[in-house]
Amino acid sequence: MQETRQALSSTAMQAISGRLSIMENLYFPRALQQTAMEPSQRKAILLDLLSRDAAVFLERYGSQLTSEELQEFDALKDDYEINWHLRHLQSMMSPSSKDLRSRSITVKNRRRAYMNKLIDDGQYFSEDAMREREPYLHHEYLGKFQDPSGRSMARPGERWSETLLRRAEEAILVAKIRGEQQRRGVAERDWVGNERKQEEEEEEEEEEEEEEDEEEDGTNGSSLSLQGSVAQDAINGPQSSAGPSEGAGVTLSASDMQDQMDQFTHIMQQKFLSGEDSQHLDYRKIDEDETLDDHWLMEASHDAEERYFAED
């Protein structure tokens, strides 16, 4: 360890530890956090570690160093562990095409491993959670085939205050969907929330037609009315006494709805993998989480075993 003190100049050690000591949210082991409250305390801790074990210092704080500061450690390259950290940090700062490809594969695998954890958890990719993140996309795949009144009804065991809060949140989502529909030039009659309005307009039209028919009946007599009714039935065809109006949304079977749900979920998962969920997740933490490597390696090993036994 005496070699480390001689290799790194006092000036470099003072400058590096001094700059890091004033950084916010700099990591310190739990045992040292109570004694690392002030910059002077943090600088003393950093100087002590740097003078005792440069390899651990690089492992812990190397990502915070500049390229010029890393060059100060070149004299220690004969140490295998220090040299490994230096090469790793330099590849992160100035990656080669091979490093970039390797990094891209690692990031994809870590995101997929994290996604599998989210799927197992059952919340992030639940229908309600996905609808909250992408309300318009949900409406196109599922919402327009569902009964909107069910979202405003009180749920078993739910407090009235919770129902009101959920209704307020639902109103915000509906407004987002309608705003996207307006932006895309969707006809007003097809805007979300206009279903009831359209039904009321159709009912008014039917009432007006009935009133006109009654007036005509009064003028022409019951005989003519009967003839007119028969003629009208012949023109319009048989009318169902029950069922949705012409303006009601299309109803899909359970299997078709599940297919729509599967498609919607697949799109949301691809959006996550491509980095489009940055408003909801910290991708930097996911992409740098080395513990996820064990997860996807286990998945890859499991898949390989399944293929092996399938071939047998």
Short mmCIF file of C-alpha atoms in Angstrom, two decimals:
data_model
loop_
_atom_site.label_atom_id
_atom_site.label_comp_id
_atom_site.label_asym_id
_atom_site.label_seq_id
_atom_site.Cartn_x
_atom_site.Cartn_y
_atom_site.Cartn_z
CA MET A 1 0.00 0.00 0.00
CA GLN A 2 3.01 2.29 0.48
CA GLU A 3 3.53 2.01 -3.31
CA THR A 4 0.15 3.64 -3.91
CA ARG A 5 1.08 6.67 -1.83
CA GLN A 6 4.31 7.15 -3.83
CA ALA A 7 2.71 6.57 -7.26
CA LEU A 8 -0.12 9.07 -6.88
CA SER A 9 1.08 12.60 -6.28
CA SER A 10 -0.22 14.42 -3.26
CA THR A 11 -1.52 17.17 -5.53
CA ALA A 12 -3.60 14.72 -7.59
CA MET A 13 -4.98 13.01 -4.49
CA GLN A 14 -5.96 16.34 -2.93
CA ALA A 15 -7.60 17.54 -6.15
CA ILE A 16 -9.57 14.32 -6.76
CA SER A 17 -10.80 13.90 -3.20
CA GLY A 18 -11.57 17.62 -2.92
CA ARG A 19 -13.77 17.65 -6.05
CA LEU A 20 -15.64 14.48 -5.11
CA SER A 21 -16.23 15.67 -1.53
CA ILE A 22 -18.53 18.49 -2.69
CA MET A 23 -20.64 16.28 -4.97
CA GLU A 24 -24.23 15.73 -3.90
CA ASN A 25 -25.47 12.19 -3.22
CA LEU A 26 -21.99 10.70 -3.39
CA TYR A 27 -22.03 7.12 -2.12
CA PHE A 28 -20.54 6.24 1.26
CA PRO A 29 -20.86 2.91 3.08
CA ARG A 30 -23.55 2.89 5.75
CA ALA A 31 -20.94 2.63 8.52
CA LEU A 32 -19.37 5.92 7.38
CA GLN A 33 -22.48 7.94 6.58
CA GLN A 34 -22.75 9.51 10.03
CA THR A 35 -19.15 10.78 9.76
CA ALA A 36 -19.52 12.02 6.18
CA MET A 37 -21.89 14.92 6.72
CA GLU A 38 -19.53 17.81 5.91
CA PRO A 39 -17.30 18.22 2.81
CA SER A 40 -14.19 18.24 5.01
CA GLN A 41 -15.21 14.92 6.57
CA ARG A 42 -15.97 13.40 3.17
CA LYS A 43 -12.62 14.58 1.80
CA ALA A 44 -10.76 12.97 4.68
CA ILE A 45 -12.58 9.66 4.10
CA LEU A 46 -11.85 9.78 0.36
CA LEU A 47 -8.18 10.61 0.91
CA ASP A 48 -7.82 7.74 3.36
CA LEU A 49 -9.36 5.22 0.94
CA LEU A 50 -7.37 6.54 -2.02
CA SER A 51 -4.10 6.23 -0.13
CA ARG A 52 -4.94 2.76 1.28
CA ASP A 53 -6.62 0.98 -1.65
CA ALA A 54 -6.74 2.63 -5.08
CA ALA A 55 -8.52 -0.40 -6.59
CA VAL A 56 -11.48 -0.10 -4.23
CA PHE A 57 -11.49 3.66 -4.78
CA LEU A 58 -11.77 3.12 -8.55
CA GLU A 59 -14.47 0.51 -8.11
CA ARG A 60 -16.51 2.82 -5.90
CA TYR A 61 -15.88 6.25 -7.44
CA GLY A 62 -14.22 5.61 -10.81
CA SER A 63 -17.38 6.48 -12.75
CA GLN A 64 -17.30 9.95 -11.18
CA LEU A 65 -13.74 10.71 -12.38
CA THR A 66 -12.78 12.68 -15.49
CA SER A 67 -10.45 11.28 -18.14
CA GLU A 68 -7.66 13.55 -16.85
CA GLU A 69 -8.13 12.25 -13.31
CA LEU A 70 -8.05 8.65 -14.54
CA GLN A 71 -4.70 9.32 -16.22
CA GLU A 72 -3.24 9.95 -12.78
CA PHE A 73 -3.69 6.21 -12.10
CA ASP A 74 -1.65 5.12 -15.14
CA ALA A 75 1.44 4.65 -12.99
CA LEU A 76 -0.45 1.89 -11.13
CA LYS A 77 -1.26 -0.21 -14.19
CA ASP A 78 1.09 -2.98 -13.09
CA ASP A 79 -1.47 -3.83 -10.44
CA TYR A 80 -3.87 -6.28 -12.14
CA GLU A 81 -6.99 -5.14 -10.27
CA ILE A 82 -6.30 -1.43 -10.82
CA ASN A 83 -5.53 -2.03 -14.49
CA TRP A 84 -8.82 -3.90 -14.93
CA HIS A 85 -10.79 -1.00 -13.44
CA LEU A 86 -8.92 1.51 -15.60
CA ARG A 87 -9.61 -0.39 -18.82
CA HIS A 88 -13.25 -0.83 -17.88
CA LEU A 89 -13.70 2.87 -17.06
CA GLN A 90 -11.87 4.00 -20.20
CA SER A 91 -14.05 1.74 -22.35
CA MET A 92 -17.10 3.40 -20.80
CA MET A 93 -15.74 6.87 -21.57
CA SER A 94 -14.41 6.15 -25.07
CA PRO A 95 -16.04 2.89 -26.16
CA SER A 96 -14.93 1.08 -29.29
CA SER A 97 -17.47 -0.32 -31.75
CA LYS A 98 -17.04 -3.70 -30.06
CA ASP A 99 -17.65 -2.12 -26.65
CA LEU A 100 -20.79 -0.41 -27.97
CA ARG A 101 -22.18 -3.67 -29.34
CA SER A 102 -21.42 -5.47 -26.11
CA ARG A 103 -22.98 -2.65 -24.09
CA SER A 104 -26.10 -2.68 -26.27
CA ILE A 105 -26.57 -6.42 -25.76
CA THR A 106 -26.04 -6.08 -22.02
CA VAL A 107 -28.59 -3.27 -21.75
CA LYS A 108 -31.18 -5.22 -23.74
CA ASN A 109 -30.70 -8.28 -21.55
CA ARG A 110 -30.92 -6.26 -18.33
CA ARG A 111 -34.09 -4.50 -19.47
CA ARG A 112 -35.67 -7.79 -20.44
CA ALA A 113 -34.69 -9.27 -17.06
CA TYR A 114 -36.20 -6.26 -15.28
CA MET A 115 -39.33 -6.53 -17.43
CA ASN A 116 -39.73 -10.16 -16.40
CA LYS A 117 -39.61 -9.05 -12.78
CA LEU A 118 -42.29 -6.44 -13.47
CA ILE A 119 -44.45 -9.07 -15.16
CA ASP A 120 -44.07 -11.41 -12.18
CA ASP A 121 -44.98 -8.56 -9.84
CA GLY A 122 -48.25 -8.15 -11.73
CA GLN A 123 -48.74 -4.41 -11.28
CA TYR A 124 -46.76 -2.48 -13.90
CA PHE A 125 -48.24 -4.42 -16.83
CA SER A 126 -51.74 -4.70 -15.39
CA GLU A 127 -54.50 -3.28 -17.60
CA ASP A 128 -55.22 -0.34 -15.28
CA ALA A 129 -51.56 0.62 -14.96
CA MET A 130 -50.96 0.39 -18.72
CA ARG A 131 -54.13 2.40 -19.40
CA GLU A 132 -52.91 5.12 -17.06
CA ARG A 133 -49.62 5.35 -18.98
CA GLU A 134 -51.14 5.13 -22.48
CA PRO A 135 -54.87 5.97 -22.27
CA TYR A 136 -55.41 6.54 -26.00
CA LEU A 137 -53.64 3.35 -27.02
CA HIS A 138 -55.71 1.41 -24.48
CA HIS A 139 -58.90 2.98 -25.85
CA GLU A 140 -58.07 1.91 -29.40
CA TYR A 141 -57.32 -1.69 -28.44
CA LEU A 142 -59.74 -2.24 -25.56
CA GLY A 143 -61.58 0.77 -24.20
CA LYS A 144 -63.93 1.37 -27.11
CA PHE A 145 -65.19 -2.20 -26.79
CA GLN A 146 -65.83 -1.90 -23.03
CA ASP A 147 -68.74 -0.41 -21.10
CA PRO A 148 -67.46 2.98 -19.83
CA SER A 149 -70.11 3.21 -17.09
CA GLY A 150 -68.41 0.45 -15.12
CA ARG A 151 -65.37 2.64 -14.48
CA SER A 152 -67.46 5.19 -12.56
CA MET A 153 -69.39 2.75 -10.40
CA ALA A 154 -68.49 2.20 -6.76
CA ARG A 155 -66.54 -0.99 -6.17
CA PRO A 156 -67.12 -3.48 -3.33
CA GLY A 157 -65.36 -2.40 -0.16
CA GLU A 158 -64.45 0.99 -1.62
CA ARG A 159 -64.92 4.14 0.45
CA TRP A 160 -66.94 6.99 -1.02
CA SER A 161 -63.87 9.25 -0.96
CA GLU A 162 -61.95 6.61 -2.92
CA THR A 163 -64.76 6.39 -5.46
CA LEU A 164 -64.74 10.16 -5.93
CA LEU A 165 -60.95 10.18 -6.34
CA ARG A 166 -61.11 7.38 -8.90
CA ARG A 167 -63.82 9.24 -10.83
CA ALA A 168 -61.66 12.35 -10.88
CA GLU A 169 -58.71 10.33 -12.19
CA GLU A 170 -60.99 8.73 -14.77
CA ALA A 171 -62.09 12.17 -15.96
CA ILE A 172 -58.45 13.11 -16.51
CA LEU A 173 -57.82 9.97 -18.56
CA VAL A 174 -60.94 10.55 -20.65
CA ALA A 175 -59.79 14.12 -21.30
CA LYS A 176 -56.41 12.82 -22.48
CA ILE A 177 -58.06 10.33 -24.82
CA ARG A 178 -60.39 12.97 -26.22
CA GLY A 179 -57.49 15.40 -26.66
CA GLU A 180 -55.58 12.80 -28.68
CA GLN A 181 -58.70 12.06 -30.73
CA GLN A 182 -59.07 15.75 -31.52
CA ARG A 183 -55.41 15.99 -32.47
CA ARG A 184 -55.80 13.06 -34.84
CA GLY A 185 -58.92 14.52 -36.44
CA VAL A 186 -61.37 11.88 -35.19
CA ALA A 187 -65.01 12.79 -35.93
CA GLU A 188 -66.72 14.38 -32.91
CA ARG A 189 -69.44 11.72 -32.80
CA ASP A 190 -66.70 9.13 -32.17
CA TRP A 191 -65.04 10.99 -29.28
CA VAL A 192 -64.85 9.06 -26.04
CA GLY A 193 -67.63 10.13 -23.70
CA ASN A 194 -70.01 11.00 -26.51
CA GLU A 195 -71.71 7.61 -26.45
CA ARG A 196 -74.54 8.81 -24.19
CA LYS A 197 -74.91 12.02 -26.18
CA GLN A 198 -75.28 10.05 -29.38
CA GLU A 199 -77.88 7.78 -27.77
CA GLU A 200 -79.86 10.83 -26.57
CA GLU A 201 -79.81 12.35 -30.06
CA GLU A 202 -81.09 9.08 -31.53
CA GLU A 203 -83.85 8.90 -28.90
CA GLU A 204 -84.89 12.47 -29.73
CA GLU A 205 -85.02 11.61 -33.42
CA GLU A 206 -87.16 8.57 -32.69
CA GLU A 207 -89.53 10.67 -30.54
CA GLU A 208 -89.86 13.26 -33.30
CA GLU A 209 -90.64 10.53 -35.82
CA GLU A 210 -93.27 9.06 -33.50
CA GLU A 211 -94.88 12.48 -33.04
CA GLU A 212 -94.97 12.98 -36.79
CA ASP A 213 -96.52 9.53 -37.23
CA GLU A 214 -99.17 10.34 -34.61
CA GLU A 215 -100.07 13.59 -36.34
CA GLU A 216 -100.33 11.77 -39.66
CA ASP A 217 -102.50 9.11 -38.02
CA GLY A 218 -104.86 11.75 -36.75
CA THR A 219 -105.23 13.21 -40.23
CA ASN A 220 -105.59 10.07 -42.31
CA GLY A 221 -107.53 7.87 -39.87
CA SER A 222 -106.81 4.53 -38.33
CA SER A 223 -107.20 2.63 -41.59
CA LEU A 224 -104.64 4.69 -43.41
CA SER A 225 -102.43 4.55 -40.32
CA LEU A 226 -102.49 0.77 -40.40
CA GLN A 227 -101.64 0.72 -44.08
CA GLY A 228 -98.83 3.20 -43.50
CA SER A 229 -97.47 1.14 -40.67
CA VAL A 230 -97.48 -2.02 -42.75
CA ALA A 231 -95.83 -0.20 -45.62
CA GLN A 232 -93.22 1.29 -43.31
CA ASP A 233 -92.47 -2.17 -41.85
CA ALA A 234 -92.02 -3.53 -45.34
CA ILE A 235 -89.52 -0.79 -46.15
CA ASN A 236 -87.54 -0.92 -42.90
CA GLY A 237 -87.64 -4.65 -42.29
CA PRO A 238 -88.30 -6.32 -38.93
CA GLN A 239 -87.19 -4.34 -35.88
CA SER A 240 -85.63 -5.98 -32.82
CA SER A 241 -87.37 -5.24 -29.54
CA ALA A 242 -84.12 -5.44 -27.55
CA GLY A 243 -80.39 -4.96 -27.90
CA PRO A 244 -78.03 -1.98 -28.42
CA SER A 245 -78.80 0.91 -30.70
CA GLU A 246 -77.00 1.42 -33.98
CA GLY A 247 -74.69 3.95 -32.35
CA ALA A 248 -73.52 1.58 -29.64
CA GLY A 249 -69.96 0.23 -29.79
CA VAL A 250 -69.10 -3.11 -31.28
CA THR A 251 -69.15 -5.97 -28.78
CA LEU A 252 -66.31 -8.49 -28.99
CA SER A 253 -66.27 -12.03 -27.70
CA ALA A 254 -64.16 -12.94 -24.68
CA SER A 255 -61.55 -14.60 -26.90
CA ASP A 256 -61.37 -11.57 -29.19
CA MET A 257 -61.00 -9.25 -26.18
CA GLN A 258 -58.17 -11.42 -24.86
CA ASP A 259 -56.49 -11.18 -28.25
CA GLN A 260 -56.81 -7.39 -28.12
CA MET A 261 -55.38 -7.40 -24.61
CA ASP A 262 -52.43 -9.55 -25.70
CA GLN A 263 -51.66 -7.18 -28.58
CA PHE A 264 -51.90 -4.12 -26.31
CA THR A 265 -49.64 -5.73 -23.68
CA HIS A 266 -47.06 -6.71 -26.31
CA ILE A 267 -46.89 -3.12 -27.57
CA MET A 268 -46.49 -1.79 -24.03
CA GLN A 269 -43.69 -4.27 -23.33
CA GLN A 270 -41.88 -3.27 -26.51
CA LYS A 271 -42.21 0.39 -25.53
CA PHE A 272 -40.59 -0.45 -22.20
CA LEU A 273 -37.71 -2.34 -23.82
CA SER A 274 -37.04 0.48 -26.30
CA GLY A 275 -36.75 3.04 -23.51
CA GLU A 276 -40.03 4.90 -24.00
CA ASP A 277 -41.08 4.64 -20.34
CA SER A 278 -38.53 7.15 -19.04
CA GLN A 279 -41.32 9.19 -17.40
CA HIS A 280 -42.17 6.23 -15.19
CA LEU A 281 -38.83 4.44 -14.67
CA ASP A 282 -35.15 5.28 -14.20
CA TYR A 283 -33.50 3.47 -17.11
CA ARG A 284 -30.03 4.45 -15.94
CA LYS A 285 -30.43 2.38 -12.78
CA ILE A 286 -31.83 -0.56 -14.76
CA ASP A 287 -29.12 -0.45 -17.43
CA GLU A 288 -26.34 -0.29 -14.82
CA ASP A 289 -27.76 -2.93 -12.46
CA GLU A 290 -25.28 -5.80 -12.65
CA THR A 291 -27.49 -7.97 -10.44
CA LEU A 292 -29.87 -8.31 -13.40
CA ASP A 293 -27.16 -10.20 -15.30
CA ASP A 294 -27.66 -13.21 -13.04
CA HIS A 295 -31.37 -13.13 -13.80
CA TRP A 296 -31.11 -13.18 -17.57
CA LEU A 297 -28.25 -15.71 -17.48
CA MET A 298 -30.50 -18.03 -15.49
CA GLU A 299 -33.29 -17.44 -18.01
CA ALA A 300 -30.94 -18.20 -20.90
CA SER A 301 -29.71 -21.38 -19.19
CA HIS A 302 -33.30 -22.48 -18.54
CA ASP A 303 -34.26 -21.85 -22.17
CA ALA A 304 -31.23 -23.83 -23.35
CA GLU A 305 -32.20 -26.76 -21.13
CA GLU A 306 -35.76 -26.72 -22.48
CA ARG A 307 -34.48 -26.76 -26.07
CA TYR A 308 -32.09 -29.61 -25.23
CA PHE A 309 -34.80 -31.83 -23.75
CA ALA A 310 -37.24 -30.85 -26.53
CA GLU A 311 -34.75 -32.14 -29.11
CA ASP A 312 -34.56 -35.47 -27.27
#
